[in-house]
Amino acid sequence: MNNCAMTKPRVVPEVNSMQMFRVSGLPDFKPDMDLAQHVIRALTAEGQSLQHGDILVVAHKVVSKTEGAVVDIEKVSASTQAIELAQQVNKDPRKVQVILDQSTRIVRSIKRAEQNEGLLIAEHKLGFICANAAVDESNADFEGQLITLPENPDRSAMQLCERLEAHFDCQLGVVVSDTFGRPWRLGQTNVAIGLARVPAIQEMCGNEDAWGRELKVTAPAFADELAGASGLLMGKSDKCPVIIFRGLNWQACNSSAKQILRPIKEDLFR
Amino acid sequence: MNNCAMTKPRVVPEVNSMQMFRVSGLPDFKPDMDLAQHVIRALTAEGQSLQHGDILVVAHKVVSKTEGAVVDIEKVSASTQAIELAQQVNKDPRKVQVILDQSTRIVRSIKRAEQNEGLLIAEHKLGFICANAAVDESNADFEGQLITLPENPDRSAMQLCERLEAHFDCQLGVVVSDTFGRPWRLGQTNVAIGLARVPAIQEMCGNEDAWGRELKVTAPAFADELAGASGLLMGKSDKCPVIIFRGLNWQACNSSAKQILRPIKEDLFR
């Protein structure tokens, strides 16, 4: 298996169609539940199996919950820094403390006059830049529970991938996703925060376009295309955290969601 | 048909699967060619038809080419402003002139020491913030031809949509897409720059999550999810500029890609 991150030029696979489908019937996930086992059970109950080349996109919240990457806000004490920042943006200082604990820096903080609660854009310890350092209370199990990113989303993705591969006896790929906003576009899309075997980027620099001219900077963000597409079926208000992609022709490799991060020297919006 | 932009809360449609497929056998598009007629021909030649609720994502380049939204760089004279900016980023001053002509402002300009050619991030006249104001030379018909965005991508989308609806006698949706980079993530994804009938955003504010808690800010960027997903099949180095989505349950509405633009007062990265 090659280390494909951004290394070698390759063209986008030639396939004419693909399918996406939900894994139905998954339970509410709690700490120490076996995610892989429940995915296997749910598929089997529907008469489904996984096939060579299937890619699963999994909402990080079920990974975080089963791994215990959750915080009870009642057990958090806010630092002076958190209290001051919380006053600026009118957030619960304990939630701000959790955001700070998850972050390496605050990129922007703002509360506009018409807003009740402001916004913190932070760089997560894992390098992702997003609102509230991905600390989230929606789909939590109780009021005051905050869900954080898994400690090592690539590892989580690989653990799930290997368990499913062993059961279904085929090579698979897994993308762990979260839902991010965008600086200049409204609405959110799912993006990749953890990868197993799935290429981060389809590097095309040096390839030729359809008319024979060299493509200089085209590098489709394959893992983010998958994550974004999963939102078409995943929804948010229901319990379909696992989406299966079938029919794509892709090459497994040693990948990491860190390969998607733009280097700091290329960041024009610090 | 309701005007749905960000108006009324609605849940994501309940569907368990969907399919995406390419329209094969399309020609190289040139000015004044009939895009709708060629899509109809290509589908018919393959024994395919369109069905109620199908959504087509169309790469803007074929729209731009058929509408003549192209510039021959040999016919451009660069202004003093363009020449100065071109020197800063080591670009052809005539290309910079076209970028300025397409823009309302330059958001960032930079050339790092190790780069041969630098980067201009611009706000396009239509409001989109992207590299080079979406002026592009890949997949152009000849060296020196620059492809710009269609004059009115929503109108282009609706013209194609209505032609296909009339032929196939069913209700459809069209997304015109372009390929954008992202400030903190490497690689590019397709985004929506023109819409016909397809909701820009699936507004979910006020709905409840799976556990009954109110979702405060969740608004899946439906049109961008479609555009992004299209990249899985569209590629860039081949000639598959039209992707069909089948199986989604969505509500047609009076939409516009302008509804995706974040208002200036919410832009934290000016």
PDB file of C-alpha atoms in Angstrom, chain A residues 6 11-22 24 27-30 65 105 107-110 112 114 117 119 121 127-130 137-144 179-193 201 204 207-211 213-222 224-226 228-240 245 248 257 259-263 265-270, chain B residues 6 11-22 24 27-30 65 105 107-110 112 114 117 119 121 127-130 137-144 179-193 201 204 207-211 213-222 224-226 228-240 245 248 257 259-263 265-270:
ATOM      1  CA  MET A   6       0.284  14.348  -2.076  1.00  0.00           C
ATOM      2  CA  VAL A  11      -5.972  10.766 -12.576  1.00  0.00           C
ATOM      3  CA  VAL A  12      -9.429  10.543 -11.105  1.00  0.00           C
ATOM      4  CA  PRO A  13     -10.729   7.013 -11.460  1.00  0.00           C
ATOM      5  CA  GLU A  14     -12.881   6.221 -14.458  1.00  0.00           C
ATOM      6  CA  VAL A  15     -16.260   5.214 -13.177  1.00  0.00           C
ATOM      7  CA  ASN A  16     -19.589   6.166 -14.654  1.00  0.00           C
ATOM      8  CA  SER A  17     -21.796   5.789 -11.617  1.00  0.00           C
ATOM      9  CA  MET A  18     -21.800   5.292  -7.883  1.00  0.00           C
ATOM     10  CA  GLN A  19     -24.288   4.665  -5.099  1.00  0.00           C
ATOM     11  CA  MET A  20     -24.633   5.977  -1.589  1.00  0.00           C
ATOM     12  CA  PHE A  21     -26.759   4.384   1.095  1.00  0.00           C
ATOM     13  CA  ARG A  22     -27.478   4.673   4.769  1.00  0.00           C
ATOM     14  CA  SER A  24     -30.282   1.875   8.999  1.00  0.00           C
ATOM     15  CA  PRO A  27     -28.767   2.514  18.144  1.00  0.00           C
ATOM     16  CA  ASP A  28     -28.015   5.623  20.199  1.00  0.00           C
ATOM     17  CA  PHE A  29     -24.327   5.252  20.931  1.00  0.00           C
ATOM     18  CA  LYS A  30     -22.976   5.525  24.497  1.00  0.00           C
ATOM     19  CA  LYS A  65     -19.433   9.043  22.187  1.00  0.00           C
ATOM     20  CA  ARG A 105      -5.257  29.288  19.438  1.00  0.00           C
ATOM     21  CA  VAL A 107      -8.408  32.600  15.336  1.00  0.00           C
ATOM     22  CA  ARG A 108     -11.333  35.019  15.654  1.00  0.00           C
ATOM     23  CA  SER A 109     -13.807  35.916  18.395  1.00  0.00           C
ATOM     24  CA  ILE A 110     -16.792  38.127  17.723  1.00  0.00           C
ATOM     25  CA  ARG A 112     -22.284  41.227  16.801  1.00  0.00           C
ATOM     26  CA  GLU A 114     -27.794  41.524  17.138  1.00  0.00           C
ATOM     27  CA  GLU A 117     -24.274  34.354  21.586  1.00  0.00           C
ATOM     28  CA  LEU A 119     -18.672  33.046  17.726  1.00  0.00           C
ATOM     29  CA  ILE A 121     -13.196  30.347  15.528  1.00  0.00           C
ATOM     30  CA  GLY A 127      -4.919  21.426  13.359  1.00  0.00           C
ATOM     31  CA  PHE A 128      -8.465  21.901  12.062  1.00  0.00           C
ATOM     32  CA  ILE A 129      -9.751  25.494  12.035  1.00  0.00           C
ATOM     33  CA  CYS A 130     -13.444  25.608  12.849  1.00  0.00           C
ATOM     34  CA  GLU A 137     -23.762  20.130  22.322  1.00  0.00           C
ATOM     35  CA  SER A 138     -26.204  19.003  19.630  1.00  0.00           C
ATOM     36  CA  ASN A 139     -26.973  15.297  19.716  1.00  0.00           C
ATOM     37  CA  ALA A 140     -25.470  15.098  23.211  1.00  0.00           C
ATOM     38  CA  ASP A 141     -27.045  12.641  25.610  1.00  0.00           C
ATOM     39  CA  PHE A 142     -28.048  15.216  28.210  1.00  0.00           C
ATOM     40  CA  GLU A 143     -28.161  18.982  28.725  1.00  0.00           C
ATOM     41  CA  GLY A 144     -24.650  20.098  29.620  1.00  0.00           C
ATOM     42  CA  THR A 179     -19.692  19.471  10.111  1.00  0.00           C
ATOM     43  CA  PHE A 180     -17.850  22.764   9.493  1.00  0.00           C
ATOM     44  CA  GLY A 181     -18.960  26.235   8.428  1.00  0.00           C
ATOM     45  CA  ARG A 182     -17.161  28.207   5.750  1.00  0.00           C
ATOM     46  CA  PRO A 183     -15.816  31.791   5.998  1.00  0.00           C
ATOM     47  CA  TRP A 184     -17.612  33.218   2.937  1.00  0.00           C
ATOM     48  CA  ARG A 185     -20.443  30.791   2.312  1.00  0.00           C
ATOM     49  CA  LEU A 186     -23.506  30.151   4.437  1.00  0.00           C
ATOM     50  CA  GLY A 187     -24.502  26.728   5.645  1.00  0.00           C
ATOM     51  CA  GLN A 188     -22.290  23.862   6.670  1.00  0.00           C
ATOM     52  CA  THR A 189     -20.796  20.860   4.925  1.00  0.00           C
ATOM     53  CA  ASN A 190     -19.232  17.710   6.299  1.00  0.00           C
ATOM     54  CA  VAL A 191     -15.452  17.489   6.045  1.00  0.00           C
ATOM     55  CA  ALA A 192     -12.966  14.712   6.760  1.00  0.00           C
ATOM     56  CA  ILE A 193     -11.249  14.761  10.164  1.00  0.00           C
ATOM     57  CA  ILE A 201      -6.282  14.511  -1.943  1.00  0.00           C
ATOM     58  CA  MET A 204      -3.468  15.870 -10.305  1.00  0.00           C
ATOM     59  CA  ASN A 207      -1.512  15.693 -15.356  1.00  0.00           C
ATOM     60  CA  GLU A 208      -3.055  17.074 -18.472  1.00  0.00           C
ATOM     61  CA  ASP A 209      -6.555  18.456 -18.803  1.00  0.00           C
ATOM     62  CA  ALA A 210      -8.969  17.158 -21.400  1.00  0.00           C
ATOM     63  CA  TRP A 211      -7.317  19.372 -23.999  1.00  0.00           C
ATOM     64  CA  ARG A 213      -2.742  21.427 -21.249  1.00  0.00           C
ATOM     65  CA  GLU A 214      -0.942  20.822 -17.983  1.00  0.00           C
ATOM     66  CA  LEU A 215      -3.183  21.196 -14.932  1.00  0.00           C
ATOM     67  CA  LYS A 216      -1.137  23.237 -12.502  1.00  0.00           C
ATOM     68  CA  VAL A 217      -2.992  23.313  -9.240  1.00  0.00           C
ATOM     69  CA  THR A 218      -5.861  20.900  -9.518  1.00  0.00           C
ATOM     70  CA  ALA A 219      -6.017  18.549  -6.575  1.00  0.00           C
ATOM     71  CA  PRO A 220      -9.548  17.371  -5.833  1.00  0.00           C
ATOM     72  CA  ALA A 221     -10.045  17.034  -2.079  1.00  0.00           C
ATOM     73  CA  PHE A 222     -11.266  13.442  -2.398  1.00  0.00           C
ATOM     74  CA  ASP A 224     -13.755  16.049   1.712  1.00  0.00           C
ATOM     75  CA  GLU A 225     -15.795  15.307  -1.417  1.00  0.00           C
ATOM     76  CA  LEU A 226     -16.856  12.049   0.224  1.00  0.00           C
ATOM     77  CA  GLY A 228     -19.520  16.517   1.924  1.00  0.00           C
ATOM     78  CA  ALA A 229     -21.573  14.086  -0.153  1.00  0.00           C
ATOM     79  CA  SER A 230     -22.453  12.089   2.970  1.00  0.00           C
ATOM     80  CA  GLY A 231     -24.452  15.078   4.199  1.00  0.00           C
ATOM     81  CA  LEU A 232     -26.987  14.438   1.429  1.00  0.00           C
ATOM     82  CA  LEU A 233     -28.093  11.285   3.285  1.00  0.00           C
ATOM     83  CA  MET A 234     -26.775  11.746   6.813  1.00  0.00           C
ATOM     84  CA  GLY A 235     -29.018  14.571   7.882  1.00  0.00           C
ATOM     85  CA  LYS A 236     -28.570  15.893  11.351  1.00  0.00           C
ATOM     86  CA  SER A 237     -31.941  15.545  12.994  1.00  0.00           C
ATOM     87  CA  ASP A 238     -32.057  11.795  12.577  1.00  0.00           C
ATOM     88  CA  LYS A 239     -29.854   8.905  13.473  1.00  0.00           C
ATOM     89  CA  CYS A 240     -28.041   7.948  10.299  1.00  0.00           C
ATOM     90  CA  PHE A 245     -20.270   4.773  -0.863  1.00  0.00           C
ATOM     91  CA  LEU A 248     -15.880   4.383  -6.788  1.00  0.00           C
ATOM     92  CA  ALA A 257      -6.633  13.748   7.700  1.00  0.00           C
ATOM     93  CA  GLN A 259      -2.629  15.697   5.003  1.00  0.00           C
ATOM     94  CA  ILE A 260      -5.624  17.934   4.290  1.00  0.00           C
ATOM     95  CA  LEU A 261      -4.360  20.730   6.555  1.00  0.00           C
ATOM     96  CA  ARG A 262      -2.968  23.748   4.736  1.00  0.00           C
ATOM     97  CA  PRO A 263       0.508  24.565   6.083  1.00  0.00           C
ATOM     98  CA  LYS A 265       2.912  29.482   5.806  1.00  0.00           C
ATOM     99  CA  GLU A 266       0.143  29.208   3.198  1.00  0.00           C
ATOM    100  CA  ASP A 267      -2.553  30.549   5.547  1.00  0.00           C
ATOM    101  CA  LEU A 268      -3.537  33.994   4.260  1.00  0.00           C
ATOM    102  CA  PHE A 269      -6.226  34.470   6.912  1.00  0.00           C
ATOM    103  CA  ARG A 270      -4.449  34.151  10.246  1.00  0.00           C
TER     104      ARG A 270
ATOM    105  CA  MET B   6     -33.479  30.462   4.303  1.00  0.00           C
ATOM    106  CA  VAL B  11     -35.976  18.529   7.932  1.00  0.00           C
ATOM    107  CA  VAL B  12     -33.637  16.719   5.613  1.00  0.00           C
ATOM    108  CA  PRO B  13     -35.619  14.387   3.382  1.00  0.00           C
ATOM    109  CA  GLU B  14     -35.877  10.782   4.419  1.00  0.00           C
ATOM    110  CA  VAL B  15     -34.231   8.698   1.768  1.00  0.00           C
ATOM    111  CA  ASN B  16     -32.061   5.682   2.327  1.00  0.00           C
ATOM    112  CA  SER B  17     -30.056   5.695  -0.859  1.00  0.00           C
ATOM    113  CA  MET B  18     -29.204   7.705  -3.940  1.00  0.00           C
ATOM    114  CA  GLN B  19     -27.310   7.259  -7.174  1.00  0.00           C
ATOM    115  CA  MET B  20     -24.979   9.492  -9.141  1.00  0.00           C
ATOM    116  CA  PHE B  21     -24.051   8.940 -12.764  1.00  0.00           C
ATOM    117  CA  ARG B  22     -22.215  10.645 -15.562  1.00  0.00           C
ATOM    118  CA  SER B  24     -21.303  10.119 -21.253  1.00  0.00           C
ATOM    119  CA  PRO B  27     -18.716  16.795 -27.199  1.00  0.00           C
ATOM    120  CA  ASP B  28     -16.158  19.565 -26.656  1.00  0.00           C
ATOM    121  CA  PHE B  29     -18.341  22.613 -26.216  1.00  0.00           C
ATOM    122  CA  LYS B  30     -17.767  25.769 -28.269  1.00  0.00           C
ATOM    123  CA  LYS B  65     -17.964  28.211 -23.324  1.00  0.00           C
ATOM    124  CA  ARG B 105     -12.040  43.753  -4.842  1.00  0.00           C
ATOM    125  CA  VAL B 107      -9.082  40.113  -0.886  1.00  0.00           C
ATOM    126  CA  ARG B 108      -5.468  38.897  -0.680  1.00  0.00           C
ATOM    127  CA  SER B 109      -2.456  38.926  -3.001  1.00  0.00           C
ATOM    128  CA  ILE B 110       0.687  37.029  -2.192  1.00  0.00           C
ATOM    129  CA  ARG B 112       5.887  33.388  -1.500  1.00  0.00           C
ATOM    130  CA  GLU B 114       9.399  29.555  -3.382  1.00  0.00           C
ATOM    131  CA  GLU B 117       3.477  32.442  -9.718  1.00  0.00           C
ATOM    132  CA  LEU B 119      -2.004  33.980  -5.762  1.00  0.00           C
ATOM    133  CA  ILE B 121      -7.907  35.913  -3.919  1.00  0.00           C
ATOM    134  CA  GLY B 127     -20.078  37.884  -4.779  1.00  0.00           C
ATOM    135  CA  PHE B 128     -18.081  34.663  -4.704  1.00  0.00           C
ATOM    136  CA  ILE B 129     -14.669  34.863  -3.016  1.00  0.00           C
ATOM    137  CA  CYS B 130     -12.162  32.631  -4.772  1.00  0.00           C
ATOM    138  CA  GLU B 137      -7.155  28.664 -18.376  1.00  0.00           C
ATOM    139  CA  SER B 138      -7.445  24.911 -17.828  1.00  0.00           C
ATOM    140  CA  ASN B 139      -9.738  23.180 -20.305  1.00  0.00           C
ATOM    141  CA  ALA B 140      -9.625  26.270 -22.522  1.00  0.00           C
ATOM    142  CA  ASP B 141      -9.745  25.695 -26.267  1.00  0.00           C
ATOM    143  CA  PHE B 142      -6.394  27.303 -27.029  1.00  0.00           C
ATOM    144  CA  GLU B 143      -3.363  28.755 -25.253  1.00  0.00           C
ATOM    145  CA  GLY B 144      -4.273  32.252 -24.119  1.00  0.00           C
ATOM    146  CA  THR B 179     -13.986  24.391  -8.350  1.00  0.00           C
ATOM    147  CA  PHE B 180     -12.816  26.464  -5.365  1.00  0.00           C
ATOM    148  CA  GLY B 181      -9.937  26.148  -2.920  1.00  0.00           C
ATOM    149  CA  ARG B 182     -10.390  26.580   0.827  1.00  0.00           C
ATOM    150  CA  PRO B 183      -8.436  28.886   3.157  1.00  0.00           C
ATOM    151  CA  TRP B 184      -7.326  26.229   5.674  1.00  0.00           C
ATOM    152  CA  ARG B 185      -7.670  22.973   3.794  1.00  0.00           C
ATOM    153  CA  LEU B 186      -5.682  21.725   0.834  1.00  0.00           C
ATOM    154  CA  GLY B 187      -7.256  20.565  -2.379  1.00  0.00           C
ATOM    155  CA  GLN B 188     -10.342  21.877  -4.088  1.00  0.00           C
ATOM    156  CA  THR B 189     -14.015  20.989  -4.043  1.00  0.00           C
ATOM    157  CA  ASN B 190     -16.810  21.936  -6.395  1.00  0.00           C
ATOM    158  CA  VAL B 191     -19.273  24.521  -5.096  1.00  0.00           C
ATOM    159  CA  ALA B 192     -22.542  25.881  -6.427  1.00  0.00           C
ATOM    160  CA  ILE B 193     -22.401  29.162  -8.382  1.00  0.00           C
ATOM    161  CA  ILE B 201     -29.444  25.719   2.124  1.00  0.00           C
ATOM    162  CA  MET B 204     -32.845  23.372  10.058  1.00  0.00           C
ATOM    163  CA  ASN B 207     -35.755  21.830  14.368  1.00  0.00           C
ATOM    164  CA  GLU B 208     -34.840  19.333  16.995  1.00  0.00           C
ATOM    165  CA  ASP B 209     -31.904  16.988  16.900  1.00  0.00           C
ATOM    166  CA  ALA B 210     -32.319  13.238  17.277  1.00  0.00           C
ATOM    167  CA  TRP B 211     -32.465  13.675  21.042  1.00  0.00           C
ATOM    168  CA  ARG B 213     -32.684  19.396  21.716  1.00  0.00           C
ATOM    169  CA  GLU B 214     -33.126  22.425  19.519  1.00  0.00           C
ATOM    170  CA  LEU B 215     -30.547  22.673  16.742  1.00  0.00           C
ATOM    171  CA  LYS B 216     -29.428  26.285  16.756  1.00  0.00           C
ATOM    172  CA  VAL B 217     -27.217  26.816  13.778  1.00  0.00           C
ATOM    173  CA  THR B 218     -27.426  23.726  11.629  1.00  0.00           C
ATOM    174  CA  ALA B 219     -28.109  24.543   7.995  1.00  0.00           C
ATOM    175  CA  PRO B 220     -26.675  21.962   5.611  1.00  0.00           C
ATOM    176  CA  ALA B 221     -25.414  23.664   2.455  1.00  0.00           C
ATOM    177  CA  PHE B 222     -27.477  21.398   0.199  1.00  0.00           C
ATOM    178  CA  ASP B 224     -22.746  22.793  -2.150  1.00  0.00           C
ATOM    179  CA  GLU B 225     -23.125  19.209  -0.933  1.00  0.00           C
ATOM    180  CA  LEU B 226     -24.404  18.314  -4.403  1.00  0.00           C
ATOM    181  CA  GLY B 228     -18.961  18.771  -3.927  1.00  0.00           C
ATOM    182  CA  ALA B 229     -20.265  15.248  -4.474  1.00  0.00           C
ATOM    183  CA  SER B 230     -20.211  15.766  -8.247  1.00  0.00           C
ATOM    184  CA  GLY B 231     -16.421  15.964  -8.068  1.00  0.00           C
ATOM    185  CA  LEU B 232     -16.335  12.253  -7.223  1.00  0.00           C
ATOM    186  CA  LEU B 233     -17.422  11.484 -10.790  1.00  0.00           C
ATOM    187  CA  MET B 234     -16.702  14.674 -12.724  1.00  0.00           C
ATOM    188  CA  GLY B 235     -12.948  14.566 -12.597  1.00  0.00           C
ATOM    189  CA  LYS B 236     -11.113  17.380 -14.245  1.00  0.00           C
ATOM    190  CA  SER B 237      -8.867  15.769 -16.772  1.00  0.00           C
ATOM    191  CA  ASP B 238     -11.695  14.191 -18.711  1.00  0.00           C
ATOM    192  CA  LYS B 239     -14.830  15.374 -20.346  1.00  0.00           C
ATOM    193  CA  CYS B 240     -17.647  14.546 -17.947  1.00  0.00           C
ATOM    194  CA  PHE B 245     -28.179  12.781  -8.948  1.00  0.00           C
ATOM    195  CA  LEU B 248     -32.972  12.451  -3.338  1.00  0.00           C
ATOM    196  CA  ALA B 257     -26.640  30.833  -5.616  1.00  0.00           C
ATOM    197  CA  GLN B 259     -28.405  32.881  -1.161  1.00  0.00           C
ATOM    198  CA  ILE B 260     -25.225  30.964  -0.303  1.00  0.00           C
ATOM    199  CA  LEU B 261     -23.148  34.145   0.049  1.00  0.00           C
ATOM    200  CA  ARG B 262     -22.304  35.090   3.624  1.00  0.00           C
ATOM    201  CA  PRO B 263     -23.290  38.736   4.240  1.00  0.00           C
ATOM    202  CA  LYS B 265     -21.115  41.970   8.098  1.00  0.00           C
ATOM    203  CA  GLU B 266     -20.569  38.302   8.957  1.00  0.00           C
ATOM    204  CA  ASP B 267     -17.225  38.113   7.109  1.00  0.00           C
ATOM    205  CA  LEU B 268     -14.506  37.751   9.755  1.00  0.00           C
ATOM    206  CA  PHE B 269     -11.725  37.455   7.162  1.00  0.00           C
ATOM    207  CA  ARG B 270     -11.919  40.621   5.072  1.00  0.00           C
TER     208      ARG B 270
END
